[in-house]
Amino acid sequence: MTLEALLSPRLSLCHLTGSSKKKLLLNIAQAIVAQYPQLDADTIFNQLLARERLGSTGIGDGVAIPHCRLPGSDHAIGVLCTIQPGVDFGVADRQPVDLIFALLVPENDEQQHLETLAEIAALFRDSQVRQKLRNAQSDDALYTLAVNSIAA
């Protein structure tokens, strides 16, 4: 699955608020349910939090990729967020996280999960891409920059 297929303007969230990792994950879960009302925000939040308890999903340079398998989902969902100010995600480089790409995949789709995580991590390794996304001033601009970065 391509990253472009995961993203939507409605789940590209510029300047998402949250004073802690838990609060951000809850806000992400609520944003997903606003777009997919058949899903349950508590389940999403608990799945993301359970994965985070296994070890930080922060990859460094201010980026985190919280992810989980989601029971009851029939397709992958991506959420791209910028956060101001950054939040402590317990990352080894100790930089606050200000860019998040949350990934939810169907419960039994392990291969898609791993391939998509690798794609997302590769995108965020590029410092120019990270800076462009951080400079976005609206949800639409964030989405457009992300899609254009993926296509480049």
Short mmCIF file of N, CA and C in Angstrom, two decimals:
data_model
loop_
_atom_site.label_atom_id
_atom_site.label_comp_id
_atom_site.label_asym_id
_atom_site.label_seq_id
_atom_site.Cartn_x
_atom_site.Cartn_y
_atom_site.Cartn_z
N MET A 1 0.84 -1.19 0.00
CA MET A 1 0.00 0.00 0.00
C MET A 1 0.88 1.24 0.00
N THR A 2 0.54 2.19 -0.84
CA THR A 2 1.31 3.43 -0.90
C THR A 2 0.87 4.37 0.22
N LEU A 3 1.78 5.23 0.60
CA LEU A 3 1.44 6.22 1.62
C LEU A 3 0.33 7.15 1.14
N GLU A 4 0.36 7.46 -0.13
CA GLU A 4 -0.67 8.34 -0.68
C GLU A 4 -2.07 7.75 -0.47
N ALA A 5 -2.18 6.44 -0.57
CA ALA A 5 -3.47 5.80 -0.37
C ALA A 5 -3.92 5.85 1.10
N LEU A 6 -2.99 6.01 2.02
CA LEU A 6 -3.32 6.09 3.44
C LEU A 6 -3.81 7.46 3.87
N LEU A 7 -3.29 8.49 3.23
CA LEU A 7 -3.56 9.85 3.68
C LEU A 7 -4.86 10.40 3.11
N SER A 8 -5.45 11.29 3.86
CA SER A 8 -6.60 12.05 3.37
C SER A 8 -6.49 13.46 3.94
N PRO A 9 -7.06 14.42 3.27
CA PRO A 9 -7.02 15.78 3.81
C PRO A 9 -7.66 15.86 5.20
N ARG A 10 -8.69 15.04 5.44
CA ARG A 10 -9.39 15.09 6.73
C ARG A 10 -8.57 14.52 7.88
N LEU A 11 -7.57 13.70 7.56
CA LEU A 11 -6.72 13.14 8.62
C LEU A 11 -5.28 13.63 8.47
N SER A 12 -5.14 14.82 7.93
CA SER A 12 -3.87 15.54 7.93
C SER A 12 -4.11 16.73 8.84
N LEU A 13 -3.54 16.67 10.03
CA LEU A 13 -3.92 17.60 11.10
C LEU A 13 -2.75 18.50 11.48
N CYS A 14 -2.85 19.73 11.06
CA CYS A 14 -1.81 20.71 11.33
C CYS A 14 -2.03 21.31 12.72
N HIS A 15 -1.00 21.31 13.53
CA HIS A 15 -1.02 21.89 14.87
C HIS A 15 -1.99 21.19 15.81
N LEU A 16 -1.99 19.86 15.78
CA LEU A 16 -2.80 19.08 16.72
C LEU A 16 -2.34 19.40 18.14
N THR A 17 -3.28 19.52 19.04
CA THR A 17 -2.93 19.84 20.42
C THR A 17 -2.85 18.57 21.25
N GLY A 18 -2.08 18.66 22.30
CA GLY A 18 -1.92 17.57 23.25
C GLY A 18 -0.69 17.82 24.09
N SER A 19 -0.86 17.81 25.39
CA SER A 19 0.25 18.15 26.28
C SER A 19 1.10 16.95 26.66
N SER A 20 0.67 15.75 26.23
CA SER A 20 1.40 14.54 26.55
C SER A 20 1.20 13.52 25.43
N LYS A 21 2.00 12.48 25.46
CA LYS A 21 1.87 11.41 24.48
C LYS A 21 0.46 10.80 24.54
N LYS A 22 -0.02 10.53 25.74
CA LYS A 22 -1.35 9.94 25.90
C LYS A 22 -2.44 10.84 25.33
N LYS A 23 -2.36 12.12 25.62
CA LYS A 23 -3.38 13.05 25.13
C LYS A 23 -3.35 13.13 23.61
N LEU A 24 -2.15 13.12 23.02
CA LEU A 24 -2.05 13.13 21.55
C LEU A 24 -2.66 11.87 20.95
N LEU A 25 -2.37 10.73 21.54
CA LEU A 25 -2.93 9.47 21.02
C LEU A 25 -4.46 9.48 21.13
N LEU A 26 -4.98 10.03 22.21
CA LEU A 26 -6.43 10.14 22.37
C LEU A 26 -7.01 11.07 21.31
N ASN A 27 -6.37 12.20 21.06
CA ASN A 27 -6.84 13.14 20.05
C ASN A 27 -6.80 12.52 18.66
N ILE A 28 -5.78 11.74 18.38
CA ILE A 28 -5.69 11.03 17.10
C ILE A 28 -6.83 10.02 16.98
N ALA A 29 -7.08 9.27 18.03
CA ALA A 29 -8.18 8.29 18.02
C ALA A 29 -9.52 8.99 17.76
N GLN A 30 -9.73 10.11 18.40
CA GLN A 30 -10.98 10.84 18.21
C GLN A 30 -11.10 11.39 16.79
N ALA A 31 -9.98 11.84 16.21
CA ALA A 31 -10.00 12.34 14.83
C ALA A 31 -10.35 11.22 13.86
N ILE A 32 -9.83 10.03 14.12
CA ILE A 32 -10.13 8.88 13.25
C ILE A 32 -11.62 8.54 13.31
N VAL A 33 -12.17 8.52 14.51
CA VAL A 33 -13.58 8.17 14.67
C VAL A 33 -14.49 9.24 14.06
N ALA A 34 -14.04 10.48 14.04
CA ALA A 34 -14.83 11.53 13.38
C ALA A 34 -14.99 11.22 11.88
N GLN A 35 -13.98 10.56 11.30
CA GLN A 35 -14.03 10.22 9.88
C GLN A 35 -14.57 8.81 9.64
N TYR A 36 -14.41 7.95 10.62
CA TYR A 36 -14.85 6.55 10.52
C TYR A 36 -15.70 6.22 11.74
N PRO A 37 -16.94 6.69 11.79
CA PRO A 37 -17.77 6.53 12.99
C PRO A 37 -18.07 5.09 13.37
N GLN A 38 -17.86 4.16 12.46
CA GLN A 38 -18.09 2.75 12.78
C GLN A 38 -17.00 2.20 13.71
N LEU A 39 -15.89 2.93 13.83
CA LEU A 39 -14.80 2.51 14.71
C LEU A 39 -15.01 3.10 16.10
N ASP A 40 -14.28 2.58 17.07
CA ASP A 40 -14.42 3.00 18.46
C ASP A 40 -13.15 3.70 18.94
N ALA A 41 -13.30 4.94 19.41
CA ALA A 41 -12.15 5.74 19.83
C ALA A 41 -11.39 5.08 20.99
N ASP A 42 -12.11 4.48 21.94
CA ASP A 42 -11.44 3.84 23.07
C ASP A 42 -10.58 2.66 22.60
N THR A 43 -11.10 1.88 21.66
CA THR A 43 -10.33 0.74 21.14
C THR A 43 -9.08 1.23 20.44
N ILE A 44 -9.23 2.24 19.60
CA ILE A 44 -8.07 2.79 18.88
C ILE A 44 -7.04 3.31 19.87
N PHE A 45 -7.49 4.12 20.82
CA PHE A 45 -6.57 4.68 21.82
C PHE A 45 -5.87 3.58 22.59
N ASN A 46 -6.62 2.58 23.05
CA ASN A 46 -6.02 1.50 23.84
C ASN A 46 -5.03 0.67 23.03
N GLN A 47 -5.32 0.44 21.74
CA GLN A 47 -4.39 -0.30 20.88
C GLN A 47 -3.10 0.49 20.67
N LEU A 48 -3.24 1.80 20.38
CA LEU A 48 -2.06 2.64 20.20
C LEU A 48 -1.23 2.71 21.49
N LEU A 49 -1.91 2.86 22.61
CA LEU A 49 -1.23 2.95 23.89
C LEU A 49 -0.54 1.63 24.25
N ALA A 50 -1.20 0.52 23.98
CA ALA A 50 -0.59 -0.79 24.26
C ALA A 50 0.69 -0.96 23.46
N ARG A 51 0.69 -0.55 22.20
CA ARG A 51 1.90 -0.65 21.39
C ARG A 51 2.98 0.27 21.94
N GLU A 52 2.60 1.45 22.37
CA GLU A 52 3.56 2.42 22.90
C GLU A 52 4.21 1.89 24.18
N ARG A 53 3.47 1.12 24.95
CA ARG A 53 4.02 0.55 26.19
C ARG A 53 5.11 -0.48 25.92
N LEU A 54 5.11 -1.06 24.72
CA LEU A 54 6.17 -2.00 24.35
C LEU A 54 7.49 -1.30 24.07
N GLY A 55 7.42 -0.02 23.78
CA GLY A 55 8.60 0.78 23.47
C GLY A 55 8.16 1.97 22.65
N SER A 56 8.86 3.07 22.81
CA SER A 56 8.49 4.28 22.11
C SER A 56 8.48 4.07 20.60
N THR A 57 7.49 4.65 19.95
CA THR A 57 7.43 4.62 18.50
C THR A 57 8.12 5.84 17.90
N GLY A 58 8.78 6.62 18.74
CA GLY A 58 9.58 7.74 18.25
C GLY A 58 10.79 7.20 17.51
N ILE A 59 11.08 7.77 16.35
CA ILE A 59 12.22 7.29 15.55
C ILE A 59 13.37 8.29 15.54
N GLY A 60 13.21 9.42 16.22
CA GLY A 60 14.25 10.42 16.28
C GLY A 60 13.94 11.61 15.38
N ASP A 61 14.72 12.66 15.54
CA ASP A 61 14.56 13.89 14.75
C ASP A 61 13.17 14.50 14.88
N GLY A 62 12.53 14.30 16.04
CA GLY A 62 11.22 14.90 16.28
C GLY A 62 10.06 14.15 15.64
N VAL A 63 10.27 12.89 15.25
CA VAL A 63 9.25 12.11 14.54
C VAL A 63 8.85 10.88 15.35
N ALA A 64 7.55 10.60 15.35
CA ALA A 64 7.04 9.35 15.93
C ALA A 64 6.06 8.73 14.95
N ILE A 65 6.02 7.40 14.96
CA ILE A 65 5.10 6.65 14.10
C ILE A 65 4.32 5.68 14.97
N PRO A 66 3.38 6.21 15.78
CA PRO A 66 2.55 5.29 16.57
C PRO A 66 1.74 4.42 15.62
N HIS A 67 1.64 3.15 15.94
CA HIS A 67 0.98 2.22 15.04
C HIS A 67 0.41 1.05 15.82
N CYS A 68 -0.60 0.42 15.20
CA CYS A 68 -1.20 -0.75 15.82
C CYS A 68 -2.04 -1.49 14.79
N ARG A 69 -2.37 -2.71 15.13
CA ARG A 69 -3.35 -3.47 14.37
C ARG A 69 -4.70 -3.21 15.03
N LEU A 70 -5.71 -3.03 14.19
CA LEU A 70 -7.01 -2.63 14.72
C LEU A 70 -8.08 -3.67 14.41
N PRO A 71 -8.59 -4.34 15.45
CA PRO A 71 -9.68 -5.29 15.23
C PRO A 71 -10.88 -4.56 14.63
N GLY A 72 -11.52 -5.20 13.68
CA GLY A 72 -12.73 -4.64 13.09
C GLY A 72 -12.50 -3.69 11.93
N SER A 73 -11.25 -3.39 11.65
CA SER A 73 -10.96 -2.51 10.51
C SER A 73 -10.70 -3.36 9.28
N ASP A 74 -11.20 -2.89 8.12
CA ASP A 74 -10.99 -3.64 6.89
C ASP A 74 -9.99 -2.98 5.96
N HIS A 75 -9.42 -1.84 6.40
CA HIS A 75 -8.41 -1.16 5.59
C HIS A 75 -7.49 -0.35 6.49
N ALA A 76 -6.33 -0.03 5.96
CA ALA A 76 -5.35 0.76 6.71
C ALA A 76 -5.78 2.22 6.75
N ILE A 77 -5.42 2.88 7.84
CA ILE A 77 -5.74 4.29 8.04
C ILE A 77 -4.46 5.00 8.49
N GLY A 78 -4.17 6.12 7.87
CA GLY A 78 -3.02 6.93 8.26
C GLY A 78 -3.48 8.29 8.74
N VAL A 79 -2.78 8.83 9.73
CA VAL A 79 -3.05 10.16 10.26
C VAL A 79 -1.72 10.88 10.36
N LEU A 80 -1.60 12.00 9.66
CA LEU A 80 -0.39 12.82 9.70
C LEU A 80 -0.67 14.05 10.53
N CYS A 81 0.21 14.33 11.49
CA CYS A 81 -0.01 15.47 12.40
C CYS A 81 1.28 16.25 12.62
N THR A 82 1.12 17.55 12.75
CA THR A 82 2.19 18.37 13.31
C THR A 82 1.71 18.79 14.69
N ILE A 83 2.65 18.94 15.60
CA ILE A 83 2.33 19.29 16.99
C ILE A 83 3.19 20.48 17.40
N GLN A 84 2.56 21.48 18.00
CA GLN A 84 3.31 22.62 18.53
C GLN A 84 2.78 22.92 19.91
N PRO A 85 3.58 22.95 20.93
CA PRO A 85 5.00 22.55 20.92
C PRO A 85 5.13 21.03 20.90
N GLY A 86 6.32 20.55 20.64
CA GLY A 86 6.59 19.13 20.62
C GLY A 86 6.35 18.49 21.98
N VAL A 87 6.19 17.17 21.96
CA VAL A 87 5.86 16.41 23.17
C VAL A 87 6.90 15.31 23.37
N ASP A 88 7.20 15.03 24.63
CA ASP A 88 8.15 13.96 24.97
C ASP A 88 7.53 12.60 24.63
N PHE A 89 8.21 11.85 23.78
CA PHE A 89 7.76 10.50 23.41
C PHE A 89 8.74 9.46 23.93
N GLY A 90 9.70 9.86 24.76
CA GLY A 90 10.66 8.91 25.28
C GLY A 90 11.62 8.40 24.21
N VAL A 91 11.97 9.27 23.26
CA VAL A 91 12.85 8.89 22.17
C VAL A 91 14.30 8.95 22.63
N ALA A 92 15.13 8.07 22.10
CA ALA A 92 16.53 8.00 22.51
C ALA A 92 17.27 9.31 22.31
N ASP A 93 16.95 10.07 21.25
CA ASP A 93 17.66 11.33 21.01
C ASP A 93 17.12 12.48 21.87
N ARG A 94 16.10 12.21 22.66
CA ARG A 94 15.49 13.15 23.61
C ARG A 94 14.89 14.40 22.97
N GLN A 95 14.73 14.40 21.66
CA GLN A 95 14.07 15.53 21.01
C GLN A 95 12.55 15.38 21.15
N PRO A 96 11.88 16.48 21.45
CA PRO A 96 10.41 16.39 21.50
C PRO A 96 9.84 16.07 20.12
N VAL A 97 8.80 15.29 20.10
CA VAL A 97 8.16 14.89 18.85
C VAL A 97 7.19 15.99 18.41
N ASP A 98 7.36 16.45 17.17
CA ASP A 98 6.46 17.44 16.61
C ASP A 98 5.88 17.01 15.26
N LEU A 99 6.24 15.81 14.81
CA LEU A 99 5.67 15.21 13.60
C LEU A 99 5.24 13.78 13.92
N ILE A 100 4.00 13.47 13.63
CA ILE A 100 3.48 12.13 13.89
C ILE A 100 2.80 11.61 12.64
N PHE A 101 3.07 10.36 12.34
CA PHE A 101 2.28 9.64 11.34
C PHE A 101 1.76 8.40 12.06
N ALA A 102 0.49 8.42 12.41
CA ALA A 102 -0.12 7.27 13.07
C ALA A 102 -0.63 6.31 11.99
N LEU A 103 -0.44 5.04 12.23
CA LEU A 103 -0.83 4.02 11.27
C LEU A 103 -1.65 2.94 11.97
N LEU A 104 -2.84 2.68 11.42
CA LEU A 104 -3.69 1.60 11.90
C LEU A 104 -3.91 0.66 10.73
N VAL A 105 -3.69 -0.61 10.95
CA VAL A 105 -3.90 -1.60 9.89
C VAL A 105 -4.84 -2.69 10.40
N PRO A 106 -5.51 -3.38 9.48
CA PRO A 106 -6.37 -4.49 9.90
C PRO A 106 -5.60 -5.50 10.75
N GLU A 107 -6.29 -6.09 11.68
CA GLU A 107 -5.67 -6.97 12.68
C GLU A 107 -4.81 -8.08 12.08
N ASN A 108 -5.21 -8.65 10.97
CA ASN A 108 -4.50 -9.81 10.43
C ASN A 108 -3.62 -9.49 9.24
N ASP A 109 -3.21 -8.24 9.08
CA ASP A 109 -2.44 -7.85 7.90
C ASP A 109 -1.02 -7.44 8.29
N GLU A 110 -0.26 -8.39 8.83
CA GLU A 110 1.08 -8.10 9.34
C GLU A 110 2.04 -7.63 8.25
N GLN A 111 2.00 -8.24 7.08
CA GLN A 111 2.94 -7.86 6.02
C GLN A 111 2.71 -6.42 5.58
N GLN A 112 1.45 -6.03 5.38
CA GLN A 112 1.15 -4.64 5.01
C GLN A 112 1.65 -3.70 6.09
N HIS A 113 1.45 -4.07 7.33
CA HIS A 113 1.86 -3.26 8.47
C HIS A 113 3.36 -2.97 8.39
N LEU A 114 4.15 -4.01 8.21
CA LEU A 114 5.61 -3.85 8.20
C LEU A 114 6.08 -3.06 6.98
N GLU A 115 5.53 -3.33 5.82
CA GLU A 115 5.93 -2.62 4.61
C GLU A 115 5.58 -1.14 4.69
N THR A 116 4.40 -0.84 5.19
CA THR A 116 3.97 0.55 5.28
C THR A 116 4.79 1.30 6.32
N LEU A 117 5.10 0.67 7.44
CA LEU A 117 5.96 1.31 8.44
C LEU A 117 7.32 1.66 7.84
N ALA A 118 7.88 0.77 7.05
CA ALA A 118 9.17 1.03 6.42
C ALA A 118 9.08 2.22 5.46
N GLU A 119 7.99 2.31 4.71
CA GLU A 119 7.80 3.44 3.79
C GLU A 119 7.72 4.76 4.54
N ILE A 120 6.96 4.76 5.61
CA ILE A 120 6.78 5.98 6.40
C ILE A 120 8.11 6.41 7.00
N ALA A 121 8.84 5.46 7.57
CA ALA A 121 10.14 5.77 8.18
C ALA A 121 11.09 6.34 7.13
N ALA A 122 11.08 5.79 5.93
CA ALA A 122 11.95 6.29 4.87
C ALA A 122 11.60 7.73 4.51
N LEU A 123 10.33 8.03 4.42
CA LEU A 123 9.90 9.40 4.12
C LEU A 123 10.44 10.37 5.16
N PHE A 124 10.31 10.02 6.43
CA PHE A 124 10.70 10.93 7.49
C PHE A 124 12.21 10.98 7.75
N ARG A 125 12.98 10.14 7.10
CA ARG A 125 14.44 10.24 7.20
C ARG A 125 14.97 11.47 6.48
N ASP A 126 14.22 11.97 5.53
CA ASP A 126 14.63 13.11 4.71
C ASP A 126 14.38 14.41 5.49
N SER A 127 15.46 15.11 5.85
CA SER A 127 15.33 16.33 6.66
C SER A 127 14.56 17.42 5.93
N GLN A 128 14.66 17.47 4.61
CA GLN A 128 13.90 18.48 3.86
C GLN A 128 12.41 18.21 3.91
N VAL A 129 12.03 16.95 3.83
CA VAL A 129 10.61 16.59 3.94
C VAL A 129 10.10 16.96 5.33
N ARG A 130 10.86 16.62 6.36
CA ARG A 130 10.45 16.95 7.73
C ARG A 130 10.23 18.45 7.87
N GLN A 131 11.16 19.24 7.36
CA GLN A 131 11.05 20.69 7.51
C GLN A 131 9.85 21.24 6.75
N LYS A 132 9.62 20.75 5.54
CA LYS A 132 8.45 21.21 4.77
C LYS A 132 7.16 20.92 5.54
N LEU A 133 7.05 19.72 6.08
CA LEU A 133 5.84 19.37 6.82
C LEU A 133 5.69 20.24 8.07
N ARG A 134 6.78 20.49 8.76
CA ARG A 134 6.73 21.34 9.96
C ARG A 134 6.29 22.77 9.63
N ASN A 135 6.59 23.22 8.43
CA ASN A 135 6.26 24.59 8.04
C ASN A 135 4.82 24.74 7.57
N ALA A 136 4.09 23.66 7.41
CA ALA A 136 2.69 23.74 6.96
C ALA A 136 1.88 24.58 7.93
N GLN A 137 0.99 25.38 7.38
CA GLN A 137 0.17 26.27 8.22
C GLN A 137 -1.31 25.89 8.25
N SER A 138 -1.69 24.85 7.50
CA SER A 138 -3.09 24.41 7.50
C SER A 138 -3.14 22.91 7.22
N ASP A 139 -4.27 22.31 7.51
CA ASP A 139 -4.46 20.88 7.25
C ASP A 139 -4.29 20.59 5.76
N ASP A 140 -4.89 21.42 4.92
CA ASP A 140 -4.78 21.22 3.47
C ASP A 140 -3.35 21.33 3.00
N ALA A 141 -2.62 22.32 3.52
CA ALA A 141 -1.22 22.49 3.13
C ALA A 141 -0.39 21.29 3.58
N LEU A 142 -0.66 20.78 4.78
CA LEU A 142 0.06 19.62 5.28
C LEU A 142 -0.18 18.42 4.37
N TYR A 143 -1.42 18.20 4.00
CA TYR A 143 -1.76 17.09 3.11
C TYR A 143 -1.06 17.24 1.76
N THR A 144 -1.15 18.41 1.19
CA THR A 144 -0.54 18.66 -0.12
C THR A 144 0.96 18.48 -0.08
N LEU A 145 1.61 19.01 0.94
CA LEU A 145 3.06 18.85 1.07
C LEU A 145 3.44 17.38 1.23
N ALA A 146 2.67 16.66 2.02
CA ALA A 146 2.97 15.24 2.23
C ALA A 146 2.83 14.45 0.93
N VAL A 147 1.74 14.66 0.21
CA VAL A 147 1.51 13.92 -1.03
C VAL A 147 2.58 14.28 -2.06
N ASN A 148 2.93 15.56 -2.14
CA ASN A 148 3.97 15.97 -3.08
C ASN A 148 5.34 15.42 -2.69
N SER A 149 5.60 15.30 -1.40
CA SER A 149 6.88 14.74 -0.94
C SER A 149 6.97 13.25 -1.25
N ILE A 150 5.85 12.58 -1.14
CA ILE A 150 5.80 11.16 -1.43
C ILE A 150 6.04 10.92 -2.92
N ALA A 151 5.44 11.77 -3.73
CA ALA A 151 5.53 11.62 -5.18
C ALA A 151 6.92 12.00 -5.71
N ALA A 152 7.63 12.83 -4.97
CA ALA A 152 8.92 13.35 -5.44
C ALA A 152 9.99 12.27 -5.44
#
